[in-house]
Amino acid sequence: MSPVVGWWLGGGLAFRIIVAGLLPIGFDEAYYYLYSRHLAWSYFDHPIMVALTTGLGWWPTGIITPLTIRLGALGLHTLSLLLLYLVARHLFNEKTGVLTIAIASIAPILWIAFGVLTSPDNGLIFFWTLTLLIAAWEFIPYQMSNSTALRPSAYKPSYRIALIGLTLGLTCLSKYHGFVLGAGLVGFCLASDRARKALRSPWIALSLLIFLLTLTPLWLWNSQNEWFSFRFHLFMRFEGDGDPNPYRVLDAFGTWLLGILYLSPTIGFPLWWSTGRSLVQSLHDRFTHPLSEGEKAARDRTALILWTSLPLALGFTLLGGKQAIYPAWPAPGFWGLTLLLAHSAVNWRSRTLRRWLGGTAAFLGTLVLIALLHLSLGVLQKPGHFSPLGGLVPVEQDGSTTLLDVLQMRSRFSQTPKLTQALENADFVFTDEFYLSGYVDMALYPLASKSITCFSQDPRGFAFWHDPQRWLGQDALYITLDSLHRDRNALTAEFQPYFQTLELVEELQLTRGGAITETVLIYRALNMQQAYSYPYP
């Protein structure tokens, strides 16, 4: 392994640790933290792996900070980069491996979504890349993986096919994207003259059995909960308001451009160019003339990457013409396609490569630094103690203030005797937003051990974690945000019928750069009279 790989891995990890420590916790992260507080075989909207990777950092220490809940993401992504380097080196050569790890370390959507934020993608991309590496070892023998030394080699299916069943199952236990990877591997085998033998071997039956057994937590939870997770992802997520939603080509084009922006244009455009060229070349080789065994092996290298990566990258881009797409959905496809971009870039001049990668890294690094300073200190907000020239964005128009500072909330709560006493007297705590319950749980966890739930018509996992009947006759603290309830009368009217009394205890002001960014409202709710009704299960 080249020493430069160690520099990329170590330097990238150090950079991401800084970002992870300074970046406020996101909405989804607050919710996934709750997974690690409510361990189950699976969850309403994701399999079990995200609970394990999120808890990996704070379980041993009992300390909940932005950094500790992201330690799993930081560590797994470093290993994922190493695995991606091994894939590139096996399929192509050392230089391609180094370029691949460099590109994946620079493209924002890849290192942020996979290597900083705690999410299902942390486990997904690790097991995804491990599966791809084992598949490369199985279907592209080393003596046929280097374009300068292609030699015929008879293929004999091996035990690695069974290992693929295990790692593919773990990929699916991370995120449902893993099923697309499995379909891509089957498609590759069907299209490859050599790899097609794997589908007729006894190893494939063992692999399928191991795959299904690995998914036992998923089957178990869904069978006990009316297969709700599958129903949510296959149907409920895409349900609109009942009106027809026509397909819009311009929306799909906009989704494609956004994907390029998330990758950075200097990486996104070349990535799609190298992918398109590789796809056209692969189709040309298949349909124009007979190939030698060595040429087929060379084609299979590209085909393995295309079959496992392009369906997600292209599929979710096209789906953007029908509905809004989350940035992380196509990202595993981009992750694999970096292999093709790196292989194309190998032939570029060294000076061009240095300018391309160095310039992109410097520009993006500057943007990240400014963003971190703004998110943590408010350097762009108006007003603000740390804003040069008076700031640019008025606080009330700054969307970044929706990310709550849980450490500040914890400090303000602990320094208010009225609130600590109210917390001690309460039987449970509830909010009216599922992600807000995560923020509140993080802030209150060291102060008191209280059950925290969510009363909302979008409760996500809370509809499965707690039986609303258990709270009858108990006292609660209701914690919400002023920004969610401009009409205080409507706020109390919503939950007053559920309790004998509902009264305001305190208002906590959260600040950034000396300016008030949010007000936390804490209500005392006494003697719950009727159970809250969730829309599901």
Short mmCIF file of C-alpha atoms in Angstrom, two decimals, residues 137-499:
data_model
loop_
_atom_site.label_atom_id
_atom_site.label_comp_id
_atom_site.label_asym_id
_atom_site.label_seq_id
_atom_site.Cartn_x
_atom_site.Cartn_y
_atom_site.Cartn_z
CA TRP A 137 -12.04 -10.98 -5.72
CA GLU A 138 -14.55 -13.63 -6.77
CA PHE A 139 -15.40 -12.59 -10.31
CA ILE A 140 -12.27 -10.71 -11.44
CA PRO A 141 -9.20 -12.83 -10.59
CA TYR A 142 -6.08 -10.84 -9.84
CA GLN A 143 -4.23 -12.06 -12.93
CA MET A 144 -7.07 -10.64 -15.03
CA SER A 145 -7.67 -7.45 -13.09
CA ASN A 146 -4.77 -5.44 -14.50
CA SER A 147 -5.33 -4.08 -18.00
CA THR A 148 -1.66 -4.57 -18.86
CA ALA A 149 -1.63 -8.26 -18.02
CA LEU A 150 -4.88 -9.88 -19.10
CA ARG A 151 -4.67 -13.66 -19.31
CA PRO A 152 -7.44 -16.21 -19.75
CA SER A 153 -8.51 -17.95 -16.55
CA ALA A 154 -11.24 -20.52 -16.08
CA TYR A 155 -13.71 -19.40 -13.46
CA LYS A 156 -14.76 -21.74 -10.68
CA PRO A 157 -17.31 -20.49 -8.11
CA SER A 158 -15.90 -20.40 -4.59
CA TYR A 159 -16.79 -19.85 -0.93
CA ARG A 160 -16.66 -16.10 -1.49
CA ILE A 161 -20.18 -16.31 -2.94
CA ALA A 162 -21.39 -17.43 0.48
CA LEU A 163 -19.54 -14.51 2.07
CA ILE A 164 -21.34 -12.17 -0.30
CA GLY A 165 -24.63 -13.46 1.11
CA LEU A 166 -23.48 -12.45 4.60
CA THR A 167 -22.11 -9.00 3.72
CA LEU A 168 -25.07 -8.26 1.46
CA GLY A 169 -27.40 -9.13 4.33
CA LEU A 170 -25.51 -6.75 6.61
CA THR A 171 -25.78 -4.09 3.90
CA CYS A 172 -29.56 -4.52 3.90
CA LEU A 173 -29.61 -4.39 7.71
CA SER A 174 -28.01 -0.97 7.34
CA LYS A 175 -30.36 0.47 4.74
CA TYR A 176 -32.79 -0.90 2.17
CA HIS A 177 -30.50 0.31 -0.62
CA GLY A 178 -28.71 -3.01 -0.07
CA PHE A 179 -31.43 -4.84 -1.98
CA VAL A 180 -30.57 -2.75 -5.05
CA LEU A 181 -26.93 -3.81 -4.67
CA GLY A 182 -28.02 -7.45 -4.57
CA ALA A 183 -30.10 -7.02 -7.72
CA GLY A 184 -27.12 -5.35 -9.40
CA LEU A 185 -24.84 -8.29 -8.56
CA VAL A 186 -27.38 -10.74 -10.01
CA GLY A 187 -27.63 -8.58 -13.14
CA PHE A 188 -23.85 -8.58 -13.48
CA CYS A 189 -23.69 -12.36 -13.20
CA LEU A 190 -26.42 -12.81 -15.82
CA ALA A 191 -24.63 -10.48 -18.23
CA SER A 192 -21.16 -11.99 -17.72
CA ASP A 193 -20.16 -15.16 -19.56
CA ARG A 194 -17.75 -16.09 -16.79
CA ALA A 195 -19.71 -15.03 -13.71
CA ARG A 196 -22.94 -16.66 -14.92
CA LYS A 197 -21.62 -19.95 -13.59
CA ALA A 198 -22.03 -18.61 -10.06
CA LEU A 199 -25.81 -18.63 -10.41
CA ARG A 200 -25.75 -22.39 -11.13
CA SER A 201 -23.35 -23.38 -8.36
CA PRO A 202 -24.25 -24.86 -4.94
CA TRP A 203 -22.57 -21.82 -3.37
CA ILE A 204 -25.40 -19.57 -4.55
CA ALA A 205 -27.94 -21.61 -2.57
CA LEU A 206 -25.81 -21.34 0.56
CA SER A 207 -25.34 -17.62 -0.08
CA LEU A 208 -29.09 -17.10 -0.38
CA LEU A 209 -29.70 -19.02 2.85
CA ILE A 210 -27.07 -16.98 4.73
CA PHE A 211 -28.55 -13.78 3.28
CA LEU A 212 -32.05 -14.63 4.49
CA LEU A 213 -30.81 -15.70 7.93
CA THR A 214 -28.81 -12.48 8.29
CA LEU A 215 -32.01 -10.55 7.71
CA THR A 216 -33.76 -12.32 10.62
CA PRO A 217 -34.02 -9.09 12.70
CA LEU A 218 -35.78 -7.41 9.77
CA TRP A 219 -38.22 -10.28 9.23
CA LEU A 220 -38.88 -10.62 12.96
CA TRP A 221 -39.73 -6.96 13.62
CA ASN A 222 -41.85 -6.54 10.49
CA SER A 223 -43.78 -9.75 11.06
CA GLN A 224 -44.70 -8.45 14.53
CA ASN A 225 -45.66 -4.99 13.21
CA GLU A 226 -47.78 -5.69 10.13
CA TRP A 227 -44.76 -5.37 7.78
CA PHE A 228 -44.92 -1.65 8.41
CA SER A 229 -41.35 -0.76 7.48
CA PHE A 230 -41.70 -2.28 4.01
CA ARG A 231 -45.10 -0.65 3.55
CA PHE A 232 -43.66 2.74 4.48
CA HIS A 233 -40.76 2.58 2.02
CA LEU A 234 -42.63 0.97 -0.87
CA PHE A 235 -45.94 2.84 -0.66
CA MET A 236 -46.53 5.37 2.14
CA ARG A 237 -43.38 7.41 1.44
CA PHE A 238 -44.56 8.09 -2.12
CA GLU A 239 -48.19 8.82 -1.34
CA GLY A 240 -49.19 12.37 -2.17
CA ASP A 241 -52.28 14.34 -1.28
CA GLY A 242 -54.42 12.27 -3.64
CA ASP A 243 -53.92 14.46 -6.71
CA PRO A 244 -52.04 13.04 -9.72
CA ASN A 245 -48.38 13.93 -9.72
CA PRO A 246 -47.18 14.05 -13.34
CA TYR A 247 -43.61 13.25 -14.28
CA ARG A 248 -41.56 16.39 -14.96
CA VAL A 249 -38.42 16.06 -17.04
CA LEU A 250 -37.13 19.43 -15.87
CA ASP A 251 -37.39 18.27 -12.23
CA ALA A 252 -35.30 15.21 -13.10
CA PHE A 253 -32.76 17.48 -14.79
CA GLY A 254 -32.73 19.69 -11.70
CA THR A 255 -32.12 16.62 -9.52
CA TRP A 256 -29.19 15.69 -11.75
CA LEU A 257 -27.71 19.18 -11.41
CA LEU A 258 -28.19 19.10 -7.63
CA GLY A 259 -26.35 15.78 -7.49
CA ILE A 260 -23.45 17.38 -9.36
CA LEU A 261 -23.51 20.31 -6.94
CA TYR A 262 -23.41 17.95 -3.93
CA LEU A 263 -20.42 16.19 -5.46
CA SER A 264 -18.90 19.56 -6.45
CA PRO A 265 -19.10 20.48 -10.16
CA THR A 266 -15.39 19.78 -10.69
CA ILE A 267 -16.04 16.17 -9.64
CA GLY A 268 -19.69 15.72 -10.62
CA PHE A 269 -19.41 16.58 -14.32
CA PRO A 270 -16.27 14.42 -14.91
CA LEU A 271 -17.88 11.57 -12.96
CA TRP A 272 -20.95 11.47 -15.19
CA TRP A 273 -18.75 11.88 -18.28
CA SER A 274 -16.53 8.92 -17.34
CA THR A 275 -19.61 6.87 -16.43
CA GLY A 276 -21.32 7.59 -19.75
CA ARG A 277 -18.18 6.80 -21.71
CA SER A 278 -17.69 3.53 -19.82
CA LEU A 279 -21.32 2.54 -20.38
CA VAL A 280 -21.15 3.24 -24.12
CA GLN A 281 -17.86 1.33 -24.43
CA SER A 282 -19.28 -1.61 -22.50
CA LEU A 283 -22.35 -1.80 -24.74
CA HIS A 284 -20.19 -1.44 -27.85
CA ASP A 285 -17.94 -4.30 -26.77
CA ARG A 286 -20.93 -6.53 -26.07
CA PHE A 287 -22.80 -6.09 -29.32
CA THR A 288 -20.22 -5.36 -32.01
CA HIS A 289 -17.70 -8.18 -32.16
CA PRO A 290 -16.57 -11.34 -30.35
CA LEU A 291 -14.13 -10.78 -27.50
CA SER A 292 -11.20 -12.80 -26.25
CA GLU A 293 -11.23 -14.10 -22.69
CA GLY A 294 -8.90 -11.34 -21.63
CA GLU A 295 -11.07 -8.67 -23.26
CA LYS A 296 -14.15 -10.12 -21.56
CA ALA A 297 -12.40 -9.85 -18.21
CA ALA A 298 -11.54 -6.22 -18.92
CA ARG A 299 -15.17 -5.58 -19.82
CA ASP A 300 -16.31 -7.33 -16.63
CA ARG A 301 -14.29 -4.93 -14.47
CA THR A 302 -16.27 -2.00 -15.80
CA ALA A 303 -19.52 -3.96 -15.83
CA LEU A 304 -19.20 -4.88 -12.15
CA ILE A 305 -18.94 -1.21 -11.24
CA LEU A 306 -21.77 -0.14 -13.54
CA TRP A 307 -24.18 -2.88 -12.43
CA THR A 308 -23.64 -2.15 -8.73
CA SER A 309 -23.50 1.66 -8.90
CA LEU A 310 -25.41 3.08 -11.85
CA PRO A 311 -28.90 1.79 -10.87
CA LEU A 312 -28.90 3.92 -7.71
CA ALA A 313 -27.18 6.98 -9.18
CA LEU A 314 -29.36 7.06 -12.30
CA GLY A 315 -32.52 5.58 -10.76
CA PHE A 316 -32.90 8.17 -8.01
CA THR A 317 -31.95 10.95 -10.42
CA LEU A 318 -34.80 9.92 -12.72
CA LEU A 319 -37.14 9.51 -9.74
CA GLY A 320 -36.50 13.18 -9.04
CA GLY A 321 -38.88 13.94 -11.90
CA LYS A 322 -41.69 12.49 -9.80
CA GLN A 323 -40.85 13.61 -6.27
CA ALA A 324 -38.20 15.31 -4.14
CA ILE A 325 -35.05 13.23 -3.59
CA TYR A 326 -32.86 13.30 -0.50
CA PRO A 327 -29.21 14.00 -1.38
CA ALA A 328 -27.98 10.78 0.26
CA TRP A 329 -30.26 8.47 -1.75
CA PRO A 330 -28.14 8.29 -4.95
CA ALA A 331 -24.84 8.82 -3.08
CA PRO A 332 -23.87 5.10 -2.82
CA GLY A 333 -24.04 5.00 -6.60
CA PHE A 334 -21.72 8.00 -6.85
CA TRP A 335 -19.40 6.26 -4.39
CA GLY A 336 -18.92 3.31 -6.74
CA LEU A 337 -18.68 5.45 -9.88
CA THR A 338 -15.64 7.24 -8.44
CA LEU A 339 -13.77 4.09 -9.46
CA LEU A 340 -14.47 4.82 -13.14
CA LEU A 341 -13.58 8.49 -12.76
CA ALA A 342 -10.29 7.62 -11.05
CA HIS A 343 -9.44 5.08 -13.75
CA SER A 344 -10.04 7.71 -16.43
CA ALA A 345 -8.02 10.33 -14.53
CA VAL A 346 -5.00 8.00 -14.34
CA ASN A 347 -4.13 9.06 -17.88
CA TRP A 348 -4.22 12.77 -17.11
CA ARG A 349 -1.00 14.73 -16.71
CA SER A 350 0.33 14.95 -13.15
CA ARG A 351 0.12 18.72 -13.23
CA THR A 352 -3.54 18.57 -14.27
CA LEU A 353 -4.32 16.10 -11.49
CA ARG A 354 -2.66 18.27 -8.86
CA ARG A 355 -4.53 21.37 -9.98
CA TRP A 356 -7.83 19.48 -10.21
CA LEU A 357 -7.71 17.77 -6.82
CA GLY A 358 -5.79 20.49 -4.98
CA GLY A 359 -7.94 23.31 -6.31
CA THR A 360 -11.17 21.47 -5.55
CA ALA A 361 -10.02 20.56 -2.05
CA ALA A 362 -8.88 24.11 -1.28
CA PHE A 363 -12.10 25.69 -2.51
CA LEU A 364 -14.36 23.22 -0.70
CA GLY A 365 -12.24 23.40 2.45
CA THR A 366 -12.71 27.17 2.53
CA LEU A 367 -16.49 26.83 2.14
CA VAL A 368 -16.60 24.21 4.91
CA LEU A 369 -14.60 26.45 7.24
CA ILE A 370 -16.94 29.39 6.65
CA ALA A 371 -20.00 27.16 7.13
CA LEU A 372 -18.65 25.71 10.39
CA LEU A 373 -17.82 29.16 11.76
CA HIS A 374 -21.31 30.33 10.90
CA LEU A 375 -23.08 27.30 12.34
CA SER A 376 -21.11 27.43 15.60
CA LEU A 377 -20.47 31.18 16.02
CA GLY A 378 -22.84 32.88 13.57
CA VAL A 379 -20.17 34.77 11.62
CA LEU A 380 -22.62 35.58 8.81
CA GLN A 381 -25.66 36.38 10.94
CA LYS A 382 -26.98 39.86 11.69
CA PRO A 383 -26.61 40.83 14.51
CA GLY A 384 -23.80 38.81 16.09
CA HIS A 385 -20.73 39.30 18.27
CA PHE A 386 -18.56 37.40 15.78
CA SER A 387 -20.00 38.86 12.57
CA PRO A 388 -17.51 40.94 10.57
CA LEU A 389 -18.96 44.16 9.14
CA GLY A 390 -22.23 43.58 10.98
CA GLY A 391 -23.18 40.28 9.34
CA LEU A 392 -25.14 39.41 6.21
CA VAL A 393 -28.19 37.27 7.13
CA PRO A 394 -30.82 38.46 9.66
CA VAL A 395 -31.23 35.92 12.46
CA GLU A 396 -34.95 35.53 11.82
CA GLN A 397 -34.23 34.56 8.18
CA ASP A 398 -31.31 32.23 8.95
CA GLY A 399 -32.42 28.63 8.44
CA SER A 400 -29.31 27.29 10.16
CA THR A 401 -30.74 28.35 13.54
CA THR A 402 -33.17 25.41 13.36
CA LEU A 403 -30.23 23.16 14.32
CA LEU A 404 -30.37 23.23 18.10
CA ASP A 405 -27.33 23.40 20.36
CA VAL A 406 -28.05 20.52 22.77
CA LEU A 407 -25.06 21.37 24.99
CA GLN A 408 -26.33 24.91 25.46
CA MET A 409 -29.86 23.64 26.09
CA ARG A 410 -28.53 21.23 28.71
CA SER A 411 -26.57 24.01 30.42
CA ARG A 412 -29.52 26.42 30.47
CA PHE A 413 -31.83 23.74 31.80
CA SER A 414 -29.46 22.65 34.59
CA GLN A 415 -28.89 26.26 35.68
CA THR A 416 -32.62 26.94 36.15
CA PRO A 417 -33.77 25.52 39.52
CA LYS A 418 -37.44 25.86 38.59
CA LEU A 419 -36.89 23.56 35.61
CA THR A 420 -34.77 20.97 37.39
CA GLN A 421 -37.48 20.72 40.06
CA ALA A 422 -40.22 20.42 37.43
CA LEU A 423 -38.22 17.71 35.67
CA GLU A 424 -37.79 15.81 38.92
CA ASN A 425 -41.55 15.91 39.60
CA ALA A 426 -42.56 14.84 36.09
CA ASP A 427 -43.25 11.20 35.23
CA PHE A 428 -42.38 11.65 31.55
CA VAL A 429 -41.49 14.27 28.92
CA PHE A 430 -43.08 14.79 25.52
CA THR A 431 -42.66 17.05 22.50
CA ASP A 432 -44.75 17.54 19.37
CA GLU A 433 -42.02 16.74 16.79
CA PHE A 434 -40.19 13.41 16.54
CA TYR A 435 -36.80 15.03 15.86
CA LEU A 436 -37.29 17.51 18.72
CA SER A 437 -37.68 14.57 21.10
CA GLY A 438 -34.18 13.54 20.09
CA TYR A 439 -32.74 16.97 20.85
CA VAL A 440 -34.55 17.06 24.21
CA ASP A 441 -33.42 13.55 25.12
CA MET A 442 -29.79 14.49 24.42
CA ALA A 443 -30.09 17.63 26.52
CA LEU A 444 -31.84 16.01 29.49
CA TYR A 445 -30.26 12.54 29.56
CA PRO A 446 -27.47 13.37 32.04
CA LEU A 447 -29.81 15.44 34.23
CA ALA A 448 -32.58 12.90 34.86
CA SER A 449 -33.66 9.49 33.63
CA LYS A 450 -37.13 10.22 32.26
CA SER A 451 -39.03 8.55 29.44
CA ILE A 452 -39.32 10.91 26.48
CA THR A 453 -41.98 10.49 23.84
CA CYS A 454 -43.65 12.42 21.01
CA PHE A 455 -47.32 13.28 20.55
CA SER A 456 -47.63 14.04 16.85
CA GLN A 457 -49.42 12.83 13.74
CA ASP A 458 -45.95 12.13 12.35
CA PRO A 459 -44.51 10.18 15.29
CA ARG A 460 -42.25 7.77 13.34
CA GLY A 461 -40.79 5.24 15.77
CA PHE A 462 -42.59 6.62 18.82
CA ALA A 463 -45.79 4.94 17.65
CA PHE A 464 -44.01 1.62 18.22
CA TRP A 465 -41.79 2.39 21.21
CA HIS A 466 -44.45 3.53 23.66
CA ASP A 467 -48.04 2.56 24.37
CA PRO A 468 -49.91 5.87 24.91
CA GLN A 469 -52.10 4.16 27.51
CA ARG A 470 -49.15 3.94 29.89
CA TRP A 471 -49.14 7.69 30.47
CA LEU A 472 -52.73 7.91 31.76
CA GLY A 473 -52.93 9.58 35.17
CA GLN A 474 -49.29 10.71 35.00
CA ASP A 475 -47.69 14.18 34.99
CA ALA A 476 -45.48 15.40 32.18
CA LEU A 477 -43.27 18.18 30.93
CA TYR A 478 -44.26 19.40 27.47
CA ILE A 479 -41.25 20.89 25.66
CA THR A 480 -41.59 22.64 22.33
CA LEU A 481 -40.18 25.59 20.36
CA ASP A 482 -41.53 29.07 19.96
CA SER A 483 -40.75 28.93 16.23
CA LEU A 484 -43.21 26.04 15.88
CA HIS A 485 -46.03 27.85 17.65
CA ARG A 486 -46.40 31.52 16.88
CA ASP A 487 -49.94 31.32 18.29
CA ARG A 488 -49.59 30.41 21.98
CA ASN A 489 -53.36 29.96 22.36
CA ALA A 490 -53.39 27.33 19.61
CA LEU A 491 -50.44 25.61 21.30
CA THR A 492 -52.27 25.14 24.60
CA ALA A 493 -55.56 24.31 22.86
CA GLU A 494 -53.92 21.36 21.10
CA PHE A 495 -52.90 19.47 24.25
CA GLN A 496 -55.12 20.96 26.96
CA PRO A 497 -57.87 18.33 26.39
CA TYR A 498 -55.40 15.55 27.25
CA PHE A 499 -54.46 16.89 30.70
#
